[in-house]
Structure formats: C-alpha cells, structure tokens
mmCIF file with all atom_site columns, C-alpha atoms in Angstrom:
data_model
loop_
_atom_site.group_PDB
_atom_site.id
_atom_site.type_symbol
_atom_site.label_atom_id
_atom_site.label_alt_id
_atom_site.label_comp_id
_atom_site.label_asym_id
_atom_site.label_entity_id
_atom_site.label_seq_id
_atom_site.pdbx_PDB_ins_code
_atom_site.Cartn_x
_atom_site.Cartn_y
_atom_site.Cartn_z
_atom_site.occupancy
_atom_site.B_iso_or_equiv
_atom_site.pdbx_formal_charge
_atom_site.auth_seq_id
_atom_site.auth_comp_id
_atom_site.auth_asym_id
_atom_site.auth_atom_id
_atom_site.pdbx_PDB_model_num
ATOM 1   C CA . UNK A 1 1   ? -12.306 3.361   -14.542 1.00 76.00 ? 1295 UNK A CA 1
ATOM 2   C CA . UNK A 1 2   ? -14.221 1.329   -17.523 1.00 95.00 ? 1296 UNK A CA 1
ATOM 3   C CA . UNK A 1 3   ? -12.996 -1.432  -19.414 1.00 98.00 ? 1297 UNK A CA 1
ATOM 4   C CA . UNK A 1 4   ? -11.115 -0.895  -22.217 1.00 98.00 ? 1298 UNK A CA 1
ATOM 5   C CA . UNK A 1 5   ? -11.668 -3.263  -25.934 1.00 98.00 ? 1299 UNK A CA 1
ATOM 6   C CA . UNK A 1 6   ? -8.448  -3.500  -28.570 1.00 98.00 ? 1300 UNK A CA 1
ATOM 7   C CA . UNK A 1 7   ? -9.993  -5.426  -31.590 1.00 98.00 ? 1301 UNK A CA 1
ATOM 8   C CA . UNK A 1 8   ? -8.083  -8.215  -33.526 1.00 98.00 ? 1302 UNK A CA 1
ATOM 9   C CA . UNK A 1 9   ? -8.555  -9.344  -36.900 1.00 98.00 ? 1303 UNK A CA 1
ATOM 10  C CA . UNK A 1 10  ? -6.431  -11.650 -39.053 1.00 98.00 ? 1304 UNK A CA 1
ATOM 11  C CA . UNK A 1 11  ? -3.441  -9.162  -40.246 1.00 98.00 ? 1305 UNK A CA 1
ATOM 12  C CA . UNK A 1 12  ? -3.374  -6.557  -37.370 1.00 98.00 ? 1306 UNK A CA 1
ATOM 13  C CA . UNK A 1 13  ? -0.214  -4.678  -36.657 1.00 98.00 ? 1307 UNK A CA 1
ATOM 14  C CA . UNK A 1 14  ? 1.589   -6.437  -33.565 1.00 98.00 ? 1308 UNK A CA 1
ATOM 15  C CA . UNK A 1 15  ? 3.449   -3.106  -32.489 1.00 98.00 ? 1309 UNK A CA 1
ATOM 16  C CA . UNK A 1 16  ? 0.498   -1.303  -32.662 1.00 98.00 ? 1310 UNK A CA 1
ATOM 17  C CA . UNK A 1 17  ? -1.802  -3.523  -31.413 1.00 98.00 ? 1311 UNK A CA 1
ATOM 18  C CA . UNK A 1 18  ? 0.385   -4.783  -28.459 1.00 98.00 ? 1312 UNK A CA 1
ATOM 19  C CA . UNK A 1 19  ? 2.254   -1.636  -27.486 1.00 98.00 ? 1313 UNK A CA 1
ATOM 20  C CA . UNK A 1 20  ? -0.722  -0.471  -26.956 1.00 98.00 ? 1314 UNK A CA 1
ATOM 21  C CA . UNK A 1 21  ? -2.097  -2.585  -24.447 1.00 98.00 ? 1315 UNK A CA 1
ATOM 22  C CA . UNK A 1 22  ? 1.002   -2.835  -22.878 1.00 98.00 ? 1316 UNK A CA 1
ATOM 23  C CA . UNK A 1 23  ? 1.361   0.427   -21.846 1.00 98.00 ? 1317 UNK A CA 1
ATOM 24  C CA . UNK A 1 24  ? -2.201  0.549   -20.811 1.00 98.00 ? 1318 UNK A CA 1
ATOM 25  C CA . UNK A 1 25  ? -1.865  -2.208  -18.741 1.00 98.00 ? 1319 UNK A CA 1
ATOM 26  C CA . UNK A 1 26  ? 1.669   -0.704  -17.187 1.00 98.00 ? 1320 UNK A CA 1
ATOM 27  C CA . UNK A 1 27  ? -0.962  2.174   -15.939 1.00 98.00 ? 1321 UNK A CA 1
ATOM 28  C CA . UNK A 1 28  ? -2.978  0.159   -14.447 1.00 98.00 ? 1322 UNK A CA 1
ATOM 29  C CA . UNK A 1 29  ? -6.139  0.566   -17.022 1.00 98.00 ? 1323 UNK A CA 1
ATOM 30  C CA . UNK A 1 30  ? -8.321  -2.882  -17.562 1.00 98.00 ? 1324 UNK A CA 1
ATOM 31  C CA . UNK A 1 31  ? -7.759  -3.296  -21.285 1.00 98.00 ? 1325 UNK A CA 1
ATOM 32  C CA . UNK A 1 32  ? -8.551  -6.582  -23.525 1.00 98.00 ? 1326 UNK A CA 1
ATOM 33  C CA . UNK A 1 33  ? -8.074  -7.968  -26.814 1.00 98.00 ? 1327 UNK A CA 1
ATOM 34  C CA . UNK A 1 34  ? -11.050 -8.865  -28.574 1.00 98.00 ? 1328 UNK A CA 1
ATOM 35  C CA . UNK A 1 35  ? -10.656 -11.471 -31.614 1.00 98.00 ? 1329 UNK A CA 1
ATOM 36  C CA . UNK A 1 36  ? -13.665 -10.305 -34.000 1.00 98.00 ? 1330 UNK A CA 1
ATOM 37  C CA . UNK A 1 37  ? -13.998 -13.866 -34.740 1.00 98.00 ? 1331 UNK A CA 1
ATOM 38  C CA . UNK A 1 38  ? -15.039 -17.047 -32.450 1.00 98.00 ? 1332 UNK A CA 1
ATOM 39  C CA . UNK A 1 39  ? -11.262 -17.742 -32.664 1.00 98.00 ? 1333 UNK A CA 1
ATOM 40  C CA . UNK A 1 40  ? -9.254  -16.525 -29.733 1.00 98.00 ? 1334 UNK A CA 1
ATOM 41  C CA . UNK A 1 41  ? -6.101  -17.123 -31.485 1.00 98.00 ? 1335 UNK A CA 1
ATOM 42  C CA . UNK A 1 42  ? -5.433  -14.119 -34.671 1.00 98.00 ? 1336 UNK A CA 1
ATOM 43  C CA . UNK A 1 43  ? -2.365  -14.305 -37.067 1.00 98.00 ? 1337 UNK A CA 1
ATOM 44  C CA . UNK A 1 44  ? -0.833  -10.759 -37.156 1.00 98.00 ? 1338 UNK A CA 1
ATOM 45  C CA . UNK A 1 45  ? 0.487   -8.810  -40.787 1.00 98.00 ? 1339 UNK A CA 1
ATOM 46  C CA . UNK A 1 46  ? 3.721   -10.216 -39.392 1.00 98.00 ? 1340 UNK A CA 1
ATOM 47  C CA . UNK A 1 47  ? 3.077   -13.717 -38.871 1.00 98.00 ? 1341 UNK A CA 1
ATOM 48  C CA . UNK A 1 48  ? 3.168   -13.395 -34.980 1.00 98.00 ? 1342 UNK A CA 1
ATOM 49  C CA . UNK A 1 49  ? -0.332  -15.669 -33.874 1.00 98.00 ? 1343 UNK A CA 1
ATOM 50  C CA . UNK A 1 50  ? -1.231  -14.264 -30.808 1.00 98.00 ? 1344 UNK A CA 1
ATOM 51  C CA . UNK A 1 51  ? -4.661  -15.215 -28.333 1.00 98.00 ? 1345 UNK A CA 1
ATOM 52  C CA . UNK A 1 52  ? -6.784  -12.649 -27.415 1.00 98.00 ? 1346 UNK A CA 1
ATOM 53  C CA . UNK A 1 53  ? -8.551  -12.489 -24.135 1.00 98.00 ? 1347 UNK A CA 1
ATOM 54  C CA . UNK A 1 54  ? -12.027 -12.340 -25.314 1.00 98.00 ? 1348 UNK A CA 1
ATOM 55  C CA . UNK A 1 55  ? -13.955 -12.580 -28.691 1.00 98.00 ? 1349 UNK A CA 1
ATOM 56  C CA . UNK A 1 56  ? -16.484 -10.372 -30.088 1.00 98.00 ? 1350 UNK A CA 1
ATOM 57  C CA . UNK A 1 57  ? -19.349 -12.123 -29.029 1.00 98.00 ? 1351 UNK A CA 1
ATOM 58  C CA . UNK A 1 58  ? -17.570 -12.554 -25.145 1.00 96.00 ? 1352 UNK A CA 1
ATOM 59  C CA . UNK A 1 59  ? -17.738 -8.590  -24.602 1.00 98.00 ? 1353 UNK A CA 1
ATOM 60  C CA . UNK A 1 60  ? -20.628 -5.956  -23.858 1.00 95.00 ? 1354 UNK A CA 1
ATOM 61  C CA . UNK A 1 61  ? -19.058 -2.796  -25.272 1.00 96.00 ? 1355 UNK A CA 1
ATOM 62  C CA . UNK A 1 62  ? -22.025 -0.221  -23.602 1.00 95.00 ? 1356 UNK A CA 1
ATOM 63  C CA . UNK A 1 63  ? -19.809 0.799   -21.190 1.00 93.00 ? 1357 UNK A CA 1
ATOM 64  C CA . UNK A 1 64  ? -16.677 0.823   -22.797 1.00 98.00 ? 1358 UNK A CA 1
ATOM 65  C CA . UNK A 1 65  ? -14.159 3.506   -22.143 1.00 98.00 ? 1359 UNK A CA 1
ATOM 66  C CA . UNK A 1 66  ? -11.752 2.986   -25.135 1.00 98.00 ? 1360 UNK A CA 1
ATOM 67  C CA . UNK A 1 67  ? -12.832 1.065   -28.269 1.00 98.00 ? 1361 UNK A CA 1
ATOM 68  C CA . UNK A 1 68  ? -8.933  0.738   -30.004 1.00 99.00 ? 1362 UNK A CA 1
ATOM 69  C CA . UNK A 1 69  ? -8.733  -0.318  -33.902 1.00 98.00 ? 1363 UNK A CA 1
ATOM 70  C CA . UNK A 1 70  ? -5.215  -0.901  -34.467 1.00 98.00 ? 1364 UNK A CA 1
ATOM 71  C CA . UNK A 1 71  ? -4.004  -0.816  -38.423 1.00 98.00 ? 1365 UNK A CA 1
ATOM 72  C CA . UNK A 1 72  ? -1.993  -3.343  -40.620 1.00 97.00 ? 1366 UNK A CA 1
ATOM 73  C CA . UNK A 1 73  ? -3.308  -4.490  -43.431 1.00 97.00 ? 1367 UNK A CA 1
ATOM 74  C CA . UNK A 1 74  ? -5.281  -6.805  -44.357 1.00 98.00 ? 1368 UNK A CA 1
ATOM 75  C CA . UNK A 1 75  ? -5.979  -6.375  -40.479 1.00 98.00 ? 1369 UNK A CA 1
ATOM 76  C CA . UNK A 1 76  ? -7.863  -2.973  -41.178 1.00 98.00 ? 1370 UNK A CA 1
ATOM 77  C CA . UNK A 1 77  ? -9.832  -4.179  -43.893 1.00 98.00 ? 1371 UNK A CA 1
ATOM 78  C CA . UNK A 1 78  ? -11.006 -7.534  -42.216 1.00 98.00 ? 1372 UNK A CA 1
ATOM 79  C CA . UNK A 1 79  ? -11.627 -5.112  -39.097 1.00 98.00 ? 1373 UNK A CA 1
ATOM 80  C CA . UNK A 1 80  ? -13.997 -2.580  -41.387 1.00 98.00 ? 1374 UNK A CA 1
ATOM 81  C CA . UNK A 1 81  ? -15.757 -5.787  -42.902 1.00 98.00 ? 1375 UNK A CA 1
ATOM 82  C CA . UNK A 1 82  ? -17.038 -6.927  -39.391 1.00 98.00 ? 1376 UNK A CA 1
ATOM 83  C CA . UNK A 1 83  ? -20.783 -5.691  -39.065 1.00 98.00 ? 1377 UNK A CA 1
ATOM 84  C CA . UNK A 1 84  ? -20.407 -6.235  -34.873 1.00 98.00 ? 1378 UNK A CA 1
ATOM 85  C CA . UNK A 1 85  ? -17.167 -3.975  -34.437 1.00 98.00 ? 1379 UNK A CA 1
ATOM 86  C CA . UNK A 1 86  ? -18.805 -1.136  -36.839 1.00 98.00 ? 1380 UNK A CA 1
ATOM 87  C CA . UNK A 1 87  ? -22.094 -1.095  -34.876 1.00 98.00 ? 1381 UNK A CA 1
ATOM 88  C CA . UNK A 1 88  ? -20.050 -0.984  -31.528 1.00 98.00 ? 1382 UNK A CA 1
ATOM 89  C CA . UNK A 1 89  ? -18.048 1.615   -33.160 1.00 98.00 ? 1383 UNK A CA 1
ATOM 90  C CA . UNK A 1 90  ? -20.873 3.638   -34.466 1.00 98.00 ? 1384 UNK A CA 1
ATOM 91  C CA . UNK A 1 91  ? -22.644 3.561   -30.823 1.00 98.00 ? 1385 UNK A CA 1
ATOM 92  C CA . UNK A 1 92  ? -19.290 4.448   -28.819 1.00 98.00 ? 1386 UNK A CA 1
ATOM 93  C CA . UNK A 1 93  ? -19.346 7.628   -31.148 1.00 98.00 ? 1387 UNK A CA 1
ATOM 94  C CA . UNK A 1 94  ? -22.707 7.994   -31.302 1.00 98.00 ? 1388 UNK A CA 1
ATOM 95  C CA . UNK A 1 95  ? -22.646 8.463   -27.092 1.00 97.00 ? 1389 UNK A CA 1
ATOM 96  C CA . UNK A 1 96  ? -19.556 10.835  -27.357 1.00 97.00 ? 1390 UNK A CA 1
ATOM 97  C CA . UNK A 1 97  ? -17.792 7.856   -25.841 1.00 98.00 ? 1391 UNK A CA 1
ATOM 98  C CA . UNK A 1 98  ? -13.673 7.339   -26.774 1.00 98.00 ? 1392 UNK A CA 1
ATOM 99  C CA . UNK A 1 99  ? -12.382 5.807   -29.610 1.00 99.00 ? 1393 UNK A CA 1
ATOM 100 C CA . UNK A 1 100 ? -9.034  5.136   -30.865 1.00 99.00 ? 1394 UNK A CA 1
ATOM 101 C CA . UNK A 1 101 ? -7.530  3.888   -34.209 1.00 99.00 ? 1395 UNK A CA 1
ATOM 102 C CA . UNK A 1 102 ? -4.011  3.814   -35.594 1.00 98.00 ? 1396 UNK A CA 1
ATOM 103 C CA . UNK A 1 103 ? -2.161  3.358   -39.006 1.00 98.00 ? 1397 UNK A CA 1
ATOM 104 C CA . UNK A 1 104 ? -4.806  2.494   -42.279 1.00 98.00 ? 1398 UNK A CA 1
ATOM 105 C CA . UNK A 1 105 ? -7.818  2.300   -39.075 1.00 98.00 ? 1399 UNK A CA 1
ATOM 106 C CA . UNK A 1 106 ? -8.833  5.882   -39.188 1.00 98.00 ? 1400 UNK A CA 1
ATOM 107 C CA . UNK A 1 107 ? -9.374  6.024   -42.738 1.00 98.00 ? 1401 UNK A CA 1
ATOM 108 C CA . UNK A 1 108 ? -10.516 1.875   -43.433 1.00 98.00 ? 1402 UNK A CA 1
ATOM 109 C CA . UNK A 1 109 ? -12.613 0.957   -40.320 1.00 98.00 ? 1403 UNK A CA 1
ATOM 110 C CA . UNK A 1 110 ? -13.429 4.720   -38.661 1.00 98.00 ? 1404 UNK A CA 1
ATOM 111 C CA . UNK A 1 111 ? -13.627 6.446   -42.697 1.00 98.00 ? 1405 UNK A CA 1
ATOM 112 C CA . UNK A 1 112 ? -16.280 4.453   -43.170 1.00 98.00 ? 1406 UNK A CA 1
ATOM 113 C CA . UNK A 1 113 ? -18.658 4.834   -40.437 1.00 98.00 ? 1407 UNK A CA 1
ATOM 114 C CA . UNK A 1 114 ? -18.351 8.904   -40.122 1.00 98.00 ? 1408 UNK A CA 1
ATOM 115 C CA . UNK A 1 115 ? -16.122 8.877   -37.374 1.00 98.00 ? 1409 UNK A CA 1
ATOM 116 C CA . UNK A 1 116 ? -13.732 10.912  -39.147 1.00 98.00 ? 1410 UNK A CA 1
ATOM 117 C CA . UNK A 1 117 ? -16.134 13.692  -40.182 1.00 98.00 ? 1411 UNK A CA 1
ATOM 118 C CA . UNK A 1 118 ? -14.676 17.050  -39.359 1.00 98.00 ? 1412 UNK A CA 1
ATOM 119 C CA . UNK A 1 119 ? -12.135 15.447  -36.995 1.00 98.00 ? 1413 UNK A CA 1
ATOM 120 C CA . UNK A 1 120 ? -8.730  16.441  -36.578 1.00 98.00 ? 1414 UNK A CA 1
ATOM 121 C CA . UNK A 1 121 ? -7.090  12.975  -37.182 1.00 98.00 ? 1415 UNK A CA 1
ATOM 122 C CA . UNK A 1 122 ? -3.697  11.463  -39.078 1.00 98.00 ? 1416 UNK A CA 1
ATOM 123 C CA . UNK A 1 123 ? -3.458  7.676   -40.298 1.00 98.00 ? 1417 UNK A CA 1
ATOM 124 C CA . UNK A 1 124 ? -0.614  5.991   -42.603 1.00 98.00 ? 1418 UNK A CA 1
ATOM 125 C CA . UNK A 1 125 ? 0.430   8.578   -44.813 1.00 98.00 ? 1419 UNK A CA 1
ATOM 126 C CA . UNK A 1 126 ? -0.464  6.098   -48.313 1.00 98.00 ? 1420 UNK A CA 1
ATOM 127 C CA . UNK A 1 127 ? -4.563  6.064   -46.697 1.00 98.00 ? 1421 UNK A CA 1
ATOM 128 C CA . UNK A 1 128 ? -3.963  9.944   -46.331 1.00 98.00 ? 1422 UNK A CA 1
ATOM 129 C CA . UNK A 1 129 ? -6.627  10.232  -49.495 1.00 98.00 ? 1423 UNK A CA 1
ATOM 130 C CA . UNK A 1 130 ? -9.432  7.694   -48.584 1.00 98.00 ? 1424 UNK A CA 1
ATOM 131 C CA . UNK A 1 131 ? -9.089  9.294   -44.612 1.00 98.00 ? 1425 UNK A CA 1
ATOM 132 C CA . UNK A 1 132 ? -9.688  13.095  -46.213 1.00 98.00 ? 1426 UNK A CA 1
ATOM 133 C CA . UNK A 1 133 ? -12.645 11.703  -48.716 1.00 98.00 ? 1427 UNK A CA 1
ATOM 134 C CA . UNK A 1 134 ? -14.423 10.514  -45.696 1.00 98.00 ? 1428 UNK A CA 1
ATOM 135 C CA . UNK A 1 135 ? -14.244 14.154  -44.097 1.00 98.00 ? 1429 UNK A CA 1
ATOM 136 C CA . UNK A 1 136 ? -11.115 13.896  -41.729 1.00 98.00 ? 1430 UNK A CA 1
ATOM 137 C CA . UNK A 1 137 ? -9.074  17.236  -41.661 1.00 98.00 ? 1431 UNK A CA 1
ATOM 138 C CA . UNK A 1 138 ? -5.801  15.067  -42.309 1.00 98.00 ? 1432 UNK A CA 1
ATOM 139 C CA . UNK A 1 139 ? -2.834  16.304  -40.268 1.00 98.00 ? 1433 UNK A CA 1
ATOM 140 C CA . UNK A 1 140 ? 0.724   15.273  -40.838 1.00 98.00 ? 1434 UNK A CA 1
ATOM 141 C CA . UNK A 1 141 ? 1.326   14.684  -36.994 1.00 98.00 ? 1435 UNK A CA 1
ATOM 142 C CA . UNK A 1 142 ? 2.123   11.127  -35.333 1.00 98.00 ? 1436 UNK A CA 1
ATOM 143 C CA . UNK A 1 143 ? -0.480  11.397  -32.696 1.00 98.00 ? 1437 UNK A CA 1
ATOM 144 C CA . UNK A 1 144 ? -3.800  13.937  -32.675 1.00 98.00 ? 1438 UNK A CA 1
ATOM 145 C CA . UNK A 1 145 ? -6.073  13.979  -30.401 1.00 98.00 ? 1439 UNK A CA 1
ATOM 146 C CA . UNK A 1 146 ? -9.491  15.800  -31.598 1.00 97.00 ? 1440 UNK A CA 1
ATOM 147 C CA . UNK A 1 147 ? -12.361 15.407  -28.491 1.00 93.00 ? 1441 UNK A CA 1
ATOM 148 C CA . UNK A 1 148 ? -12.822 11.666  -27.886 1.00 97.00 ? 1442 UNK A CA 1
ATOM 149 C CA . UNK A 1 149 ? -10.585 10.475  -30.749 1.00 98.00 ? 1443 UNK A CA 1
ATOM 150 C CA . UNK A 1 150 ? -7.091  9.667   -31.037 1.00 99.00 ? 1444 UNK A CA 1
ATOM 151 C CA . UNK A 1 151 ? -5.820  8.526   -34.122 1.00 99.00 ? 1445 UNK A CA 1
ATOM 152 C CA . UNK A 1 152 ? -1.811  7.802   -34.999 1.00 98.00 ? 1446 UNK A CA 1
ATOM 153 C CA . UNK A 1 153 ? 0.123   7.500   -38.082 1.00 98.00 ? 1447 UNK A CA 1
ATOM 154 C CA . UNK A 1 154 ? 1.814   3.913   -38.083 1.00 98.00 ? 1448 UNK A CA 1
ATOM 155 C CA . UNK A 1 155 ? 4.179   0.791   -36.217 1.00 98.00 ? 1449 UNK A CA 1
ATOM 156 C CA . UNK A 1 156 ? 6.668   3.782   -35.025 1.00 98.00 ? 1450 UNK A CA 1
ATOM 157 C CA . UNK A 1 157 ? 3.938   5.845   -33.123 1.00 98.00 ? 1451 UNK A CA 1
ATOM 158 C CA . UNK A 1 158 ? 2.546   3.048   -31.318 1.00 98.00 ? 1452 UNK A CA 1
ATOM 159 C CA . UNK A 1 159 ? 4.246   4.229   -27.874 1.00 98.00 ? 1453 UNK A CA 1
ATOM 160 C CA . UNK A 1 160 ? 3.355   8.118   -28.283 1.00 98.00 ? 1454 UNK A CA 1
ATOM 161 C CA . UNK A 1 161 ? -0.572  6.896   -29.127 1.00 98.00 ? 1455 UNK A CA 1
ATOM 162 C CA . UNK A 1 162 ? -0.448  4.318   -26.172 1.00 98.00 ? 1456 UNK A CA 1
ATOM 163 C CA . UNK A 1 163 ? 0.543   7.224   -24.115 1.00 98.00 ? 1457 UNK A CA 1
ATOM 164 C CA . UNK A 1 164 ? -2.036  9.587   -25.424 1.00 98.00 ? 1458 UNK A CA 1
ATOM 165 C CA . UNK A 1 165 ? -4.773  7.113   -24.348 1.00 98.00 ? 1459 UNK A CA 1
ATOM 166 C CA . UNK A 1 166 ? -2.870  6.561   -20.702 1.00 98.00 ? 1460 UNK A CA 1
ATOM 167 C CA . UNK A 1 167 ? -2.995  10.451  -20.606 1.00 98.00 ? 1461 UNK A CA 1
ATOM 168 C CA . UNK A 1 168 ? -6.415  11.362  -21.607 1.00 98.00 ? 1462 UNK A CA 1
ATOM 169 C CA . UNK A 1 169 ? -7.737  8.435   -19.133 1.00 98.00 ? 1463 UNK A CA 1
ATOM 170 C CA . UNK A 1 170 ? -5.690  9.064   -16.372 1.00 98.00 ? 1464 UNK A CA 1
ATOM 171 C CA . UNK A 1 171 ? -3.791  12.198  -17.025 1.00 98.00 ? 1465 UNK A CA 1
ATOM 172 C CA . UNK A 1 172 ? -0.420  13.305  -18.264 1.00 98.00 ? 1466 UNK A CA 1
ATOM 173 C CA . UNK A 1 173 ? 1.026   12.474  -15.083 1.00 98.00 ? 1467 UNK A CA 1
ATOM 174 C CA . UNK A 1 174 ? 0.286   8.862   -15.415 1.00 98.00 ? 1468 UNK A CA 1
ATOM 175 C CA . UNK A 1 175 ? 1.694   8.580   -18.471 1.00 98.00 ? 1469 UNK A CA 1
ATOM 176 C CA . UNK A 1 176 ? 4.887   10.138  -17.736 1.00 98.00 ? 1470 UNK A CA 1
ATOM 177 C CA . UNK A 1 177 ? 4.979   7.894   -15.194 1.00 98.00 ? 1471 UNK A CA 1
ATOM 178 C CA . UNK A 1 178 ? 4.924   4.815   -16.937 1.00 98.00 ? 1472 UNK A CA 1
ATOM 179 C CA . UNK A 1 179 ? 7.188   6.631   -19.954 1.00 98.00 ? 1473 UNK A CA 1
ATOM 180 C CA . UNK A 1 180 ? 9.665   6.887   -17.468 1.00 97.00 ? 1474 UNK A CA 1
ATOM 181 C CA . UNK A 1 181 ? 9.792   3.493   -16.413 1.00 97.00 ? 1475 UNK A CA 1
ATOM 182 C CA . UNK A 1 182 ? 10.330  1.908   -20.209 1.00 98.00 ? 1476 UNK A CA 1
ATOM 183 C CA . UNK A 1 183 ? 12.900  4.687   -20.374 1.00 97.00 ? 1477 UNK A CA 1
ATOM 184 C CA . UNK A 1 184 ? 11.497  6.854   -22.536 1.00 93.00 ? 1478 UNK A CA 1
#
C-alpha cells in the first residue's frame, strides 16, 4: 500500500479533513497531513489550529496513492491558489492515479485544473454551478465515486467519503470493518 497526502490550508474543514484521516488510519492505510505552507501548524474554518505531519515541500507525491483536498472555505480557495498542490494534482490525474476532494474542493481546487471534466462528481450544493461550468456531470448524491475520483458533498458526508476511500483501497470489507467499530 502507498502513502496517502490530505492537504491543509488556512480555513479547511476539520470534519472533513480529520474524519477523513481518521478512518483511514483506523484501516490501517499510511495517510498524512500536508500544510501547503512551511507552517506545520493550519487554523481550520472553525478556529480549531491543528499541526500537520508534513509540509508541502516535506513530501514526494510520485507515488502517492490518494491525493485528498478537503473543502471549507477560505480553505478551498487558499488550497486552489497553491501552484505546488495543483501541479501534484494535475500529475496524480494525469497518471490515472486517485484523487479525492470534498465540499467547495471539487469545483474550487479540482474545477480548475480539469479534473472534473466529464466526471461523475457532487461538491457543496451552493459550488453546484462553478463544479458543472468546469465540465463535472453534477450529481445530487453525498458520495460518487467516478474511476479514480471520489468527491463528497459537505461536513455531514465526511464518514461515508472516508469510507469510500477505505473501500476502494482496501475493499468494502475493510471498511465495514472499521464502520462497525465507530458504530456505524
């Protein structure tokens, strides 16, 4: 199993951001945060500072199995504005490799780039516009998986998408598993 890269900008969504690599973690998949800036320590949307395990310039993406852009705001927008992530973005798709992205991300940081393009995806119902300009076939679903992308719609689907990444990477047995041991 590769390593796994969830990216943190000032403003992220702590749910979505730290469910995430929870429940990754639970499964026994090698996940880290990444702070996009030389500071280890981010400030989430919610005022919750938390310090990541690595920063941008810390991490060699080639190999990466998951590259995870959780939402929030101004966290999306400060994620989309950082030329390292979007090239290491662009390259994981590029390769067919996985990619991940929850809330405003599909449509702010993945919109962008061309990630979206012809994609099966959801994000934050209020980005539902700027994610179907950029070519995503927007469905009103909390978690869709289309090939190597899997895209949520917000803070309440954090689990289901942390469980969709478990499952695709490990299988659906693995993340029943761990489902059933945070009961739910």
């Amino acid at each position: 199993m590769k390593t796994s890269y969830l990216f943190l900008a000032e403003g992220f969504e702590e749910i979505e951001a730290l469910s995430t690599v929870d429940v990754m973690r639970r499964a026994g998949m090698e996940v880290y945060t990444v702070s996009i800036t030389s500071d280890k320590q981010v400030k989430g949307a919610n005022g919750v500072t938390v310090i990541a395990d690595k920063t941008i310039s810390d991490i060699d993406a080639d190999d990466a199995e998951w590259l995870i852009v959780p939402g929030g705001m101004p966290g999306a927008t400060n994620l989309a504005s950082c030329g390292k992530l979007s090239d290491m973005l662009s390259v994981q798709w590029n390769k067919q490799g996985k990619i991940a992205a929850i809330c405003a991300a599909p449509a702010v940081v993945l919109g962008p780039l061309g990630i979206v393009r012809g994609q099966d995806c959801t994000c934050y119902p209020s980005f539902k516009d700027d994610l179907v300009s950029a070519g995503g076939q927007y469905m009103d679903m909390r978690v869709v998986e289309s090939g190597n992308l899997i895209t949520a719609n917000g803070p309440s689907s954090a689990l289901l998408f942390a469980f969709a990444i478990v499952a695709n990477t490990l299988g659906p047995d693995v993340a029943s598993s761990v489902a059933s041991g945070m009961l739910v």
